[in-house]
């Protein structure tokens, strides 16, 4: 048998589809010819075909924790960039990228160089976090609650992945008080992680801002009764409240929300904030307070009896870390108020 190499030149850019077309045509030609020939391989000459790199666990060697990187077909001279896989979660973090260069030339053909998969070589805990995305929502949150309770063993990558997996549950959590409570337990665990780790994850992935956005989206959907009494949820590091607006009362006096925590620097972090420390209306003592003016809703269209106000109190600035650690630091508790459904309120006139 005489080996023959056939080179096809096309003006079309190389692709998997073109390669498959050539393979099919060669196979059709093989069946049409009367000669006894066989086609061993059809390959690109101007690029690198898709390949898979497997990353076994460097800690336990557990085959179930192996990570697979799928490299896309690439042209000679291209650097392939692949987001680190994390179960069913789509990551969009610039720090969690694997890269591989398609080298070679047009004389000898394209050849993959050795890949750089170090950013995706996760710890076993991080790999387990990614696998949680395949679980039902309630199981996913419960397991995240357990894993994040180990705290500083997560590292910044573990925090990034925990937040990414947690955020996949927000739609299902919304309006379900049981799931909301477990969701907030995970947030509470993350806030208690070493601040240097949180700072690193914030700088690379903006995790703190993502958590705050998620809290804002679910707290407004906490089930409340028909009256204007607030529903309050407290944790070790923060407290949240939501209530329907009594428009008549609000337009008369507005609303003041206060947190009276005394010497909050000595608060036992292993215990939740007491709901009795949160007060609505006039108070003589307050560690911090926020007052909403009585004309607030004059600047908001379509206000109804179902319009809600949320409040939040945070004992630390762990969710308000800047991307640069040398920025100003918060020296006390953080307190806020929001109208559900409005990111900003404009054209509010002074009283």
mmCIF file of C-alpha atoms in Angstrom:
data_model
loop_
_atom_site.group_PDB
_atom_site.id
_atom_site.type_symbol
_atom_site.label_atom_id
_atom_site.label_comp_id
_atom_site.label_asym_id
_atom_site.label_seq_id
_atom_site.Cartn_x
_atom_site.Cartn_y
_atom_site.Cartn_z
ATOM 1 C CA UNK A 1 0.000 0.000 0.000
ATOM 2 C CA UNK A 2 1.379 3.400 -0.988
ATOM 3 C CA UNK A 3 0.735 6.266 1.509
ATOM 4 C CA UNK A 4 -0.481 9.473 -0.112
ATOM 5 C CA UNK A 5 -0.848 12.850 1.579
ATOM 6 C CA UNK A 6 -3.396 15.200 -0.008
ATOM 7 C CA UNK A 7 -3.377 18.891 0.873
ATOM 8 C CA UNK A 8 -6.539 20.905 0.258
ATOM 9 C CA UNK A 9 -6.312 24.689 0.104
ATOM 10 C CA UNK A 10 -9.466 26.663 0.824
ATOM 11 C CA UNK A 11 -10.279 30.336 1.108
ATOM 12 C CA UNK A 12 -12.642 29.527 3.960
ATOM 13 C CA UNK A 13 -11.334 29.834 7.506
ATOM 14 C CA UNK A 14 -10.640 26.494 9.121
ATOM 15 C CA UNK A 15 -13.349 25.131 11.401
ATOM 16 C CA UNK A 16 -14.749 21.897 12.801
ATOM 17 C CA UNK A 17 -17.617 22.140 10.300
ATOM 18 C CA UNK A 18 -15.242 22.429 7.334
ATOM 19 C CA UNK A 19 -13.166 19.537 8.626
ATOM 20 C CA UNK A 20 -16.269 17.382 8.986
ATOM 21 C CA UNK A 21 -17.334 18.290 5.445
ATOM 22 C CA UNK A 22 -13.940 17.217 4.041
ATOM 23 C CA UNK A 23 -14.071 13.957 5.996
ATOM 24 C CA UNK A 24 -17.517 13.172 4.600
ATOM 25 C CA UNK A 25 -16.421 13.974 1.045
ATOM 26 C CA UNK A 26 -13.344 11.766 1.330
ATOM 27 C CA UNK A 27 -15.439 8.909 2.648
ATOM 28 C CA UNK A 28 -17.888 9.371 -0.231
ATOM 29 C CA UNK A 29 -14.993 9.334 -2.667
ATOM 30 C CA UNK A 30 -13.699 6.133 -1.078
ATOM 31 C CA UNK A 31 -17.000 4.363 -1.760
ATOM 32 C CA UNK A 32 -17.158 5.631 -5.371
ATOM 33 C CA UNK A 33 -13.672 4.531 -6.417
ATOM 34 C CA UNK A 34 -13.021 1.000 -7.581
ATOM 35 C CA UNK A 35 -9.606 1.001 -5.980
ATOM 36 C CA UNK A 36 -8.942 -0.497 -2.572
ATOM 37 C CA UNK A 37 -8.047 2.602 -0.535
ATOM 38 C CA UNK A 38 -8.463 3.629 3.090
ATOM 39 C CA UNK A 39 -8.489 7.046 4.700
ATOM 40 C CA UNK A 40 -6.488 7.079 7.916
ATOM 41 C CA UNK A 41 -7.023 10.662 9.054
ATOM 42 C CA UNK A 42 -8.232 14.065 7.993
ATOM 43 C CA UNK A 43 -6.658 16.922 9.911
ATOM 44 C CA UNK A 44 -6.271 20.669 9.773
ATOM 45 C CA UNK A 45 -2.941 21.988 8.604
ATOM 46 C CA UNK A 46 -3.477 25.645 9.450
ATOM 47 C CA UNK A 47 -4.639 25.182 13.006
ATOM 48 C CA UNK A 48 -5.065 22.997 16.067
ATOM 49 C CA UNK A 49 -8.010 20.649 16.502
ATOM 50 C CA UNK A 50 -10.133 20.678 19.632
ATOM 51 C CA UNK A 51 -8.700 18.665 22.490
ATOM 52 C CA UNK A 52 -9.405 17.896 26.134
ATOM 53 C CA UNK A 53 -7.012 18.326 29.058
ATOM 54 C CA UNK A 54 -7.889 16.575 32.300
ATOM 55 C CA UNK A 55 -6.808 17.983 35.668
ATOM 56 C CA UNK A 56 -6.852 15.306 38.383
ATOM 57 C CA UNK A 57 -7.186 16.245 42.042
ATOM 58 C CA UNK A 58 -3.763 17.150 43.431
ATOM 59 C CA UNK A 59 -4.988 16.580 46.986
ATOM 60 C CA UNK A 60 -6.868 13.291 47.079
ATOM 61 C CA UNK A 61 -6.574 11.918 43.550
ATOM 62 C CA UNK A 62 -10.343 11.313 43.640
ATOM 63 C CA UNK A 63 -11.312 10.570 40.037
ATOM 64 C CA UNK A 64 -14.786 12.012 40.626
ATOM 65 C CA UNK A 65 -13.197 15.417 41.190
ATOM 66 C CA UNK A 66 -11.278 15.480 37.894
ATOM 67 C CA UNK A 67 -11.708 18.716 35.929
ATOM 68 C CA UNK A 68 -11.827 18.613 32.118
ATOM 69 C CA UNK A 69 -10.777 21.576 29.973
ATOM 70 C CA UNK A 70 -12.125 21.520 26.399
ATOM 71 C CA UNK A 71 -9.910 23.482 24.026
ATOM 72 C CA UNK A 72 -11.708 24.945 21.004
ATOM 73 C CA UNK A 73 -10.338 24.491 17.520
ATOM 74 C CA UNK A 74 -7.904 27.343 16.963
ATOM 75 C CA UNK A 75 -5.860 28.825 14.137
ATOM 76 C CA UNK A 76 -2.070 28.860 14.083
ATOM 77 C CA UNK A 77 -0.892 31.812 16.169
ATOM 78 C CA UNK A 78 -4.019 32.017 18.328
ATOM 79 C CA UNK A 79 -4.069 31.839 22.121
ATOM 80 C CA UNK A 80 -7.086 29.834 23.232
ATOM 81 C CA UNK A 81 -8.706 31.065 26.450
ATOM 82 C CA UNK A 82 -11.168 28.855 28.294
ATOM 83 C CA UNK A 83 -13.112 29.751 31.429
ATOM 84 C CA UNK A 84 -12.421 27.263 34.203
ATOM 85 C CA UNK A 85 -15.315 24.797 34.285
ATOM 86 C CA UNK A 86 -17.444 24.698 37.426
ATOM 87 C CA UNK A 87 -20.216 22.168 37.037
ATOM 88 C CA UNK A 88 -23.317 23.761 35.536
ATOM 89 C CA UNK A 89 -22.215 27.248 36.586
ATOM 90 C CA UNK A 90 -20.999 29.652 33.927
ATOM 91 C CA UNK A 91 -18.079 31.603 35.363
ATOM 92 C CA UNK A 92 -17.145 34.990 33.991
ATOM 93 C CA UNK A 93 -14.066 35.652 36.078
ATOM 94 C CA UNK A 94 -10.967 36.942 34.299
ATOM 95 C CA UNK A 95 -8.760 35.336 36.952
ATOM 96 C CA UNK A 96 -10.147 31.823 36.394
ATOM 97 C CA UNK A 97 -8.932 31.234 32.846
ATOM 98 C CA UNK A 98 -6.942 28.385 31.295
ATOM 99 C CA UNK A 99 -4.851 29.233 28.246
ATOM 100 C CA UNK A 100 -3.165 27.281 25.484
ATOM 101 C CA UNK A 101 -1.265 28.509 22.433
ATOM 102 C CA UNK A 102 -1.776 27.021 18.987
ATOM 103 C CA UNK A 103 1.763 27.038 17.638
ATOM 104 C CA UNK A 104 3.383 25.469 14.579
ATOM 105 C CA UNK A 105 3.507 26.974 11.118
ATOM 106 C CA UNK A 106 2.113 26.550 7.618
ATOM 107 C CA UNK A 107 4.987 24.281 6.634
ATOM 108 C CA UNK A 108 4.722 21.701 9.398
ATOM 109 C CA UNK A 109 1.153 22.365 10.491
ATOM 110 C CA UNK A 110 -0.454 23.613 13.704
ATOM 111 C CA UNK A 111 0.592 22.121 17.034
ATOM 112 C CA UNK A 112 -0.740 22.770 20.513
ATOM 113 C CA UNK A 113 1.828 23.894 23.094
ATOM 114 C CA UNK A 114 1.604 22.824 26.734
ATOM 115 C CA UNK A 115 -1.475 24.318 28.411
ATOM 116 C CA UNK A 116 -1.525 26.634 31.409
ATOM 117 C CA UNK A 117 -4.316 25.234 33.579
ATOM 118 C CA UNK A 118 -2.963 26.346 36.968
ATOM 119 C CA UNK A 119 -5.863 28.792 37.603
ATOM 120 C CA UNK A 120 -8.305 25.869 37.199
ATOM 121 C CA UNK A 121 -6.426 23.411 39.408
ATOM 122 C CA UNK A 122 -8.899 23.882 42.238
ATOM 123 C CA UNK A 123 -8.649 22.436 45.718
ATOM 124 C CA UNK A 124 -10.927 19.492 46.519
ATOM 125 C CA UNK A 125 -13.272 21.778 48.461
ATOM 126 C CA UNK A 126 -13.599 24.116 45.473
ATOM 127 C CA UNK A 127 -14.265 21.181 43.141
ATOM 128 C CA UNK A 128 -16.970 19.953 45.497
ATOM 129 C CA UNK A 129 -18.540 23.408 45.505
ATOM 130 C CA UNK A 130 -18.776 23.324 41.707
ATOM 131 C CA UNK A 131 -20.496 19.946 41.818
ATOM 132 C CA UNK A 132 -23.220 21.399 44.045
ATOM 133 C CA UNK A 133 -24.674 23.163 41.006
ATOM 134 C CA UNK A 134 -26.092 19.811 39.886
ATOM 135 C CA UNK A 135 -28.192 19.467 43.060
ATOM 136 C CA UNK A 136 -31.718 20.703 43.681
ATOM 137 C CA UNK A 137 -31.902 24.261 45.016
ATOM 138 C CA UNK A 138 -32.605 23.361 48.648
ATOM 139 C CA UNK A 139 -29.795 20.771 48.719
ATOM 140 C CA UNK A 140 -27.434 23.167 46.970
ATOM 141 C CA UNK A 141 -27.957 25.846 49.602
ATOM 142 C CA UNK A 142 -27.785 23.400 52.520
ATOM 143 C CA UNK A 143 -24.478 21.985 51.292
ATOM 144 C CA UNK A 144 -23.121 25.484 50.679
ATOM 145 C CA UNK A 145 -24.099 26.381 54.209
ATOM 146 C CA UNK A 146 -22.099 23.427 55.519
ATOM 147 C CA UNK A 147 -19.048 24.052 53.319
ATOM 148 C CA UNK A 148 -18.835 27.815 53.917
ATOM 149 C CA UNK A 149 -19.001 27.204 57.650
ATOM 150 C CA UNK A 150 -15.403 25.942 57.435
ATOM 151 C CA UNK A 151 -14.521 29.531 56.618
ATOM 152 C CA UNK A 152 -10.886 30.298 55.948
ATOM 153 C CA UNK A 153 -10.150 26.886 54.410
ATOM 154 C CA UNK A 154 -11.992 28.070 51.313
ATOM 155 C CA UNK A 155 -9.411 30.565 50.117
ATOM 156 C CA UNK A 156 -10.327 33.335 47.675
ATOM 157 C CA UNK A 157 -11.086 30.902 44.837
ATOM 158 C CA UNK A 158 -13.458 28.984 47.106
ATOM 159 C CA UNK A 159 -15.240 32.226 47.968
ATOM 160 C CA UNK A 160 -15.569 33.138 44.281
ATOM 161 C CA UNK A 161 -17.027 29.720 43.452
ATOM 162 C CA UNK A 162 -19.307 29.701 46.515
ATOM 163 C CA UNK A 163 -20.782 33.046 45.504
ATOM 164 C CA UNK A 164 -21.176 31.905 41.885
ATOM 165 C CA UNK A 165 -23.045 28.754 42.935
ATOM 166 C CA UNK A 166 -25.122 30.643 45.523
ATOM 167 C CA UNK A 167 -26.266 33.155 42.916
ATOM 168 C CA UNK A 168 -27.693 30.348 40.771
ATOM 169 C CA UNK A 169 -30.399 29.903 43.427
ATOM 170 C CA UNK A 170 -31.761 33.458 43.621
ATOM 171 C CA UNK A 171 -34.751 32.900 41.300
ATOM 172 C CA UNK A 172 -35.899 29.788 43.176
ATOM 173 C CA UNK A 173 -35.212 31.353 46.588
ATOM 174 C CA UNK A 174 -37.309 34.442 45.922
ATOM 175 C CA UNK A 175 -40.516 34.400 47.987
ATOM 176 C CA UNK A 176 -39.628 31.176 49.868
ATOM 177 C CA UNK A 177 -38.902 32.141 53.483
ATOM 178 C CA UNK A 178 -37.243 28.820 54.351
ATOM 179 C CA UNK A 179 -34.850 29.022 51.404
ATOM 180 C CA UNK A 180 -34.239 32.709 52.051
ATOM 181 C CA UNK A 181 -33.179 31.928 55.633
ATOM 182 C CA UNK A 182 -30.718 29.269 54.458
ATOM 183 C CA UNK A 183 -29.459 31.582 51.709
ATOM 184 C CA UNK A 184 -28.748 34.261 54.303
ATOM 185 C CA UNK A 185 -26.969 31.690 56.495
ATOM 186 C CA UNK A 186 -24.507 31.154 53.642
ATOM 187 C CA UNK A 187 -24.037 34.918 53.300
ATOM 188 C CA UNK A 188 -23.437 35.173 57.051
ATOM 189 C CA UNK A 189 -20.772 32.452 56.840
ATOM 190 C CA UNK A 190 -19.031 34.228 53.965
ATOM 191 C CA UNK A 191 -19.007 37.569 55.789
ATOM 192 C CA UNK A 192 -17.222 35.846 58.696
ATOM 193 C CA UNK A 193 -14.361 34.644 56.498
ATOM 194 C CA UNK A 194 -11.005 36.354 56.982
ATOM 195 C CA UNK A 195 -11.141 39.843 55.497
ATOM 196 C CA UNK A 196 -7.915 39.397 53.507
ATOM 197 C CA UNK A 197 -9.520 36.458 51.689
ATOM 198 C CA UNK A 198 -12.673 38.487 51.044
ATOM 199 C CA UNK A 199 -10.557 41.383 49.816
ATOM 200 C CA UNK A 200 -8.738 39.126 47.351
ATOM 201 C CA UNK A 201 -11.975 37.652 46.005
ATOM 202 C CA UNK A 202 -13.498 41.128 45.745
ATOM 203 C CA UNK A 203 -10.530 42.487 43.800
ATOM 204 C CA UNK A 204 -10.609 39.630 41.291
ATOM 205 C CA UNK A 205 -14.321 38.896 41.043
ATOM 206 C CA UNK A 206 -16.342 41.688 42.697
ATOM 207 C CA UNK A 207 -17.917 39.069 44.977
ATOM 208 C CA UNK A 208 -19.082 41.521 47.658
ATOM 209 C CA UNK A 209 -21.073 43.594 45.192
ATOM 210 C CA UNK A 210 -22.664 40.440 43.763
ATOM 211 C CA UNK A 211 -23.768 39.294 47.226
ATOM 212 C CA UNK A 212 -25.256 42.710 48.054
ATOM 213 C CA UNK A 213 -27.154 42.728 44.767
ATOM 214 C CA UNK A 214 -28.496 39.224 45.488
ATOM 215 C CA UNK A 215 -29.609 40.243 49.000
ATOM 216 C CA UNK A 216 -31.411 43.239 47.546
ATOM 217 C CA UNK A 217 -33.232 41.074 45.013
ATOM 218 C CA UNK A 218 -34.523 38.499 47.511
ATOM 219 C CA UNK A 219 -35.232 40.608 50.598
ATOM 220 C CA UNK A 220 -37.937 42.553 48.793
ATOM 221 C CA UNK A 221 -39.788 39.284 48.119
ATOM 222 C CA UNK A 222 -39.816 38.081 51.726
ATOM 223 C CA UNK A 223 -43.426 37.119 52.492
ATOM 224 C CA UNK A 224 -45.170 39.783 54.596
ATOM 225 C CA UNK A 225 -48.683 40.043 55.989
ATOM 226 C CA UNK A 226 -51.391 42.440 54.910
ATOM 227 C CA UNK A 227 -50.493 45.010 57.552
ATOM 228 C CA UNK A 228 -47.514 47.343 57.653
ATOM 229 C CA UNK A 229 -45.679 45.523 60.447
ATOM 230 C CA UNK A 230 -42.078 44.789 59.398
ATOM 231 C CA UNK A 231 -40.672 41.282 58.991
ATOM 232 C CA UNK A 232 -37.198 41.213 60.548
ATOM 233 C CA UNK A 233 -34.456 38.635 59.912
ATOM 234 C CA UNK A 234 -31.279 38.777 62.005
ATOM 235 C CA UNK A 235 -27.935 37.055 61.684
ATOM 236 C CA UNK A 236 -24.578 37.322 63.434
ATOM 237 C CA UNK A 237 -23.252 40.022 61.121
ATOM 238 C CA UNK A 238 -26.339 41.709 59.688
ATOM 239 C CA UNK A 239 -30.084 42.256 60.001
ATOM 240 C CA UNK A 240 -32.726 42.831 57.339
ATOM 241 C CA UNK A 241 -36.305 44.045 57.433
ATOM 242 C CA UNK A 242 -39.085 44.476 54.912
ATOM 243 C CA UNK A 243 -42.516 46.020 55.288
ATOM 244 C CA UNK A 244 -45.425 47.329 53.272
ATOM 245 C CA UNK A 245 -45.831 51.070 53.287
ATOM 246 C CA UNK A 246 -48.626 52.738 55.215
ATOM 247 C CA UNK A 247 -48.908 55.658 52.805
ATOM 248 C CA UNK A 248 -51.095 57.871 55.015
ATOM 249 C CA UNK A 249 -48.807 57.541 58.026
ATOM 250 C CA UNK A 250 -45.686 57.861 55.918
ATOM 251 C CA UNK A 251 -46.804 61.093 54.243
ATOM 252 C CA UNK A 252 -47.468 62.567 57.666
ATOM 253 C CA UNK A 253 -44.174 61.883 59.432
ATOM 254 C CA UNK A 254 -41.918 59.905 57.109
ATOM 255 C CA UNK A 255 -39.999 57.057 58.687
ATOM 256 C CA UNK A 256 -36.959 56.667 60.903
ATOM 257 C CA UNK A 257 -35.149 53.339 61.257
ATOM 258 C CA UNK A 258 -32.545 52.926 64.013
ATOM 259 C CA UNK A 259 -30.145 50.322 65.326
ATOM 260 C CA UNK A 260 -29.235 50.612 68.982
ATOM 261 C CA UNK A 261 -26.326 48.221 69.517
ATOM 262 C CA UNK A 262 -24.514 49.974 72.324
ATOM 263 C CA UNK A 263 -20.826 49.116 72.173
ATOM 264 C CA UNK A 264 -21.171 47.077 68.998
ATOM 265 C CA UNK A 265 -17.418 46.378 68.940
ATOM 266 C CA UNK A 266 -17.963 43.966 71.843
ATOM 267 C CA UNK A 267 -20.873 42.082 70.285
ATOM 268 C CA UNK A 268 -20.508 38.298 70.406
ATOM 269 C CA UNK A 269 -20.111 37.385 66.738
ATOM 270 C CA UNK A 270 -21.457 33.898 67.425
ATOM 271 C CA UNK A 271 -24.888 35.306 68.303
ATOM 272 C CA UNK A 272 -27.406 36.991 66.021
ATOM 273 C CA UNK A 273 -28.307 40.645 66.315
ATOM 274 C CA UNK A 274 -31.354 40.914 68.571
ATOM 275 C CA UNK A 275 -34.436 42.163 66.733
ATOM 276 C CA UNK A 276 -35.201 44.351 69.744
ATOM 277 C CA UNK A 277 -32.099 46.373 68.848
ATOM 278 C CA UNK A 278 -33.861 47.536 65.686
ATOM 279 C CA UNK A 279 -36.441 50.271 66.118
ATOM 280 C CA UNK A 280 -38.868 52.150 63.878
ATOM 281 C CA UNK A 281 -39.847 55.670 64.828
ATOM 282 C CA UNK A 282 -38.333 58.145 67.267
ATOM 283 C CA UNK A 283 -35.721 56.813 69.674
ATOM 284 C CA UNK A 284 -33.545 58.558 72.215
ATOM 285 C CA UNK A 285 -30.489 56.369 71.680
ATOM 286 C CA UNK A 286 -29.207 54.919 68.445
ATOM 287 C CA UNK A 287 -25.872 53.605 67.246
ATOM 288 C CA UNK A 288 -26.957 54.498 63.725
ATOM 289 C CA UNK A 289 -30.168 55.561 62.010
ATOM 290 C CA UNK A 290 -31.588 56.473 58.632
ATOM 291 C CA UNK A 291 -34.581 58.777 58.097
ATOM 292 C CA UNK A 292 -36.808 58.702 55.043
ATOM 293 C CA UNK A 293 -38.573 62.038 54.364
ATOM 294 C CA UNK A 294 -42.364 62.226 54.268
ATOM 295 C CA UNK A 295 -42.338 63.407 50.648
ATOM 296 C CA UNK A 296 -40.279 60.413 49.492
ATOM 297 C CA UNK A 297 -43.065 58.906 47.432
ATOM 298 C CA UNK A 298 -43.810 62.164 45.630
ATOM 299 C CA UNK A 299 -40.789 61.314 43.473
ATOM 300 C CA UNK A 300 -41.868 57.711 42.863
ATOM 301 C CA UNK A 301 -44.575 56.885 40.316
ATOM 302 C CA UNK A 302 -47.208 54.175 40.712
ATOM 303 C CA UNK A 303 -47.007 53.878 44.494
ATOM 304 C CA UNK A 304 -49.544 51.414 45.897
ATOM 305 C CA UNK A 305 -50.396 49.801 49.227
ATOM 306 C CA UNK A 306 -48.143 46.916 48.164
ATOM 307 C CA UNK A 307 -45.071 49.124 47.831
ATOM 308 C CA UNK A 308 -42.335 47.911 50.162
ATOM 309 C CA UNK A 309 -39.430 49.409 52.031
ATOM 310 C CA UNK A 310 -36.413 47.366 53.096
ATOM 311 C CA UNK A 311 -33.760 48.147 55.692
ATOM 312 C CA UNK A 312 -30.374 46.599 56.306
ATOM 313 C CA UNK A 313 -27.819 46.795 59.106
ATOM 314 C CA UNK A 314 -24.293 45.386 58.741
ATOM 315 C CA UNK A 315 -21.889 45.157 61.666
ATOM 316 C CA UNK A 316 -18.795 45.248 59.448
ATOM 317 C CA UNK A 317 -17.722 46.475 56.029
ATOM 318 C CA UNK A 318 -16.936 42.960 54.773
ATOM 319 C CA UNK A 319 -19.475 43.293 51.957
ATOM 320 C CA UNK A 320 -18.391 46.842 51.186
ATOM 321 C CA UNK A 321 -14.732 46.186 50.491
ATOM 322 C CA UNK A 322 -13.221 48.249 47.730
ATOM 323 C CA UNK A 323 -11.226 46.708 44.932
ATOM 324 C CA UNK A 324 -8.205 48.535 46.358
ATOM 325 C CA UNK A 325 -7.487 47.871 50.021
ATOM 326 C CA UNK A 326 -5.901 51.304 50.568
ATOM 327 C CA UNK A 327 -9.221 53.090 50.056
ATOM 328 C CA UNK A 328 -11.144 54.572 52.977
ATOM 329 C CA UNK A 329 -12.327 52.091 55.581
ATOM 330 C CA UNK A 330 -15.705 52.062 57.317
ATOM 331 C CA UNK A 331 -15.332 52.719 61.027
ATOM 332 C CA UNK A 332 -18.812 51.795 62.268
ATOM 333 C CA UNK A 333 -21.908 49.844 61.404
ATOM 334 C CA UNK A 334 -23.565 50.316 58.014
ATOM 335 C CA UNK A 335 -27.292 51.059 57.797
ATOM 336 C CA UNK A 336 -29.449 51.559 54.719
ATOM 337 C CA UNK A 337 -33.014 51.883 53.441
ATOM 338 C CA UNK A 338 -34.423 51.095 49.990
ATOM 339 C CA UNK A 339 -37.709 51.172 48.156
ATOM 340 C CA UNK A 340 -38.213 47.808 46.466
ATOM 341 C CA UNK A 341 -38.057 48.052 42.702
ATOM 342 C CA UNK A 342 -36.182 51.367 42.577
ATOM 343 C CA UNK A 343 -32.415 51.484 42.247
ATOM 344 C CA UNK A 344 -32.407 55.253 42.518
ATOM 345 C CA UNK A 345 -34.876 57.995 43.388
ATOM 346 C CA UNK A 346 -34.500 61.305 41.582
ATOM 347 C CA UNK A 347 -36.048 64.758 41.669
ATOM 348 C CA UNK A 348 -36.816 64.561 45.378
ATOM 349 C CA UNK A 349 -37.495 68.079 46.616
ATOM 350 C CA UNK A 350 -36.405 69.237 50.053
ATOM 351 C CA UNK A 351 -38.995 69.673 52.799
#
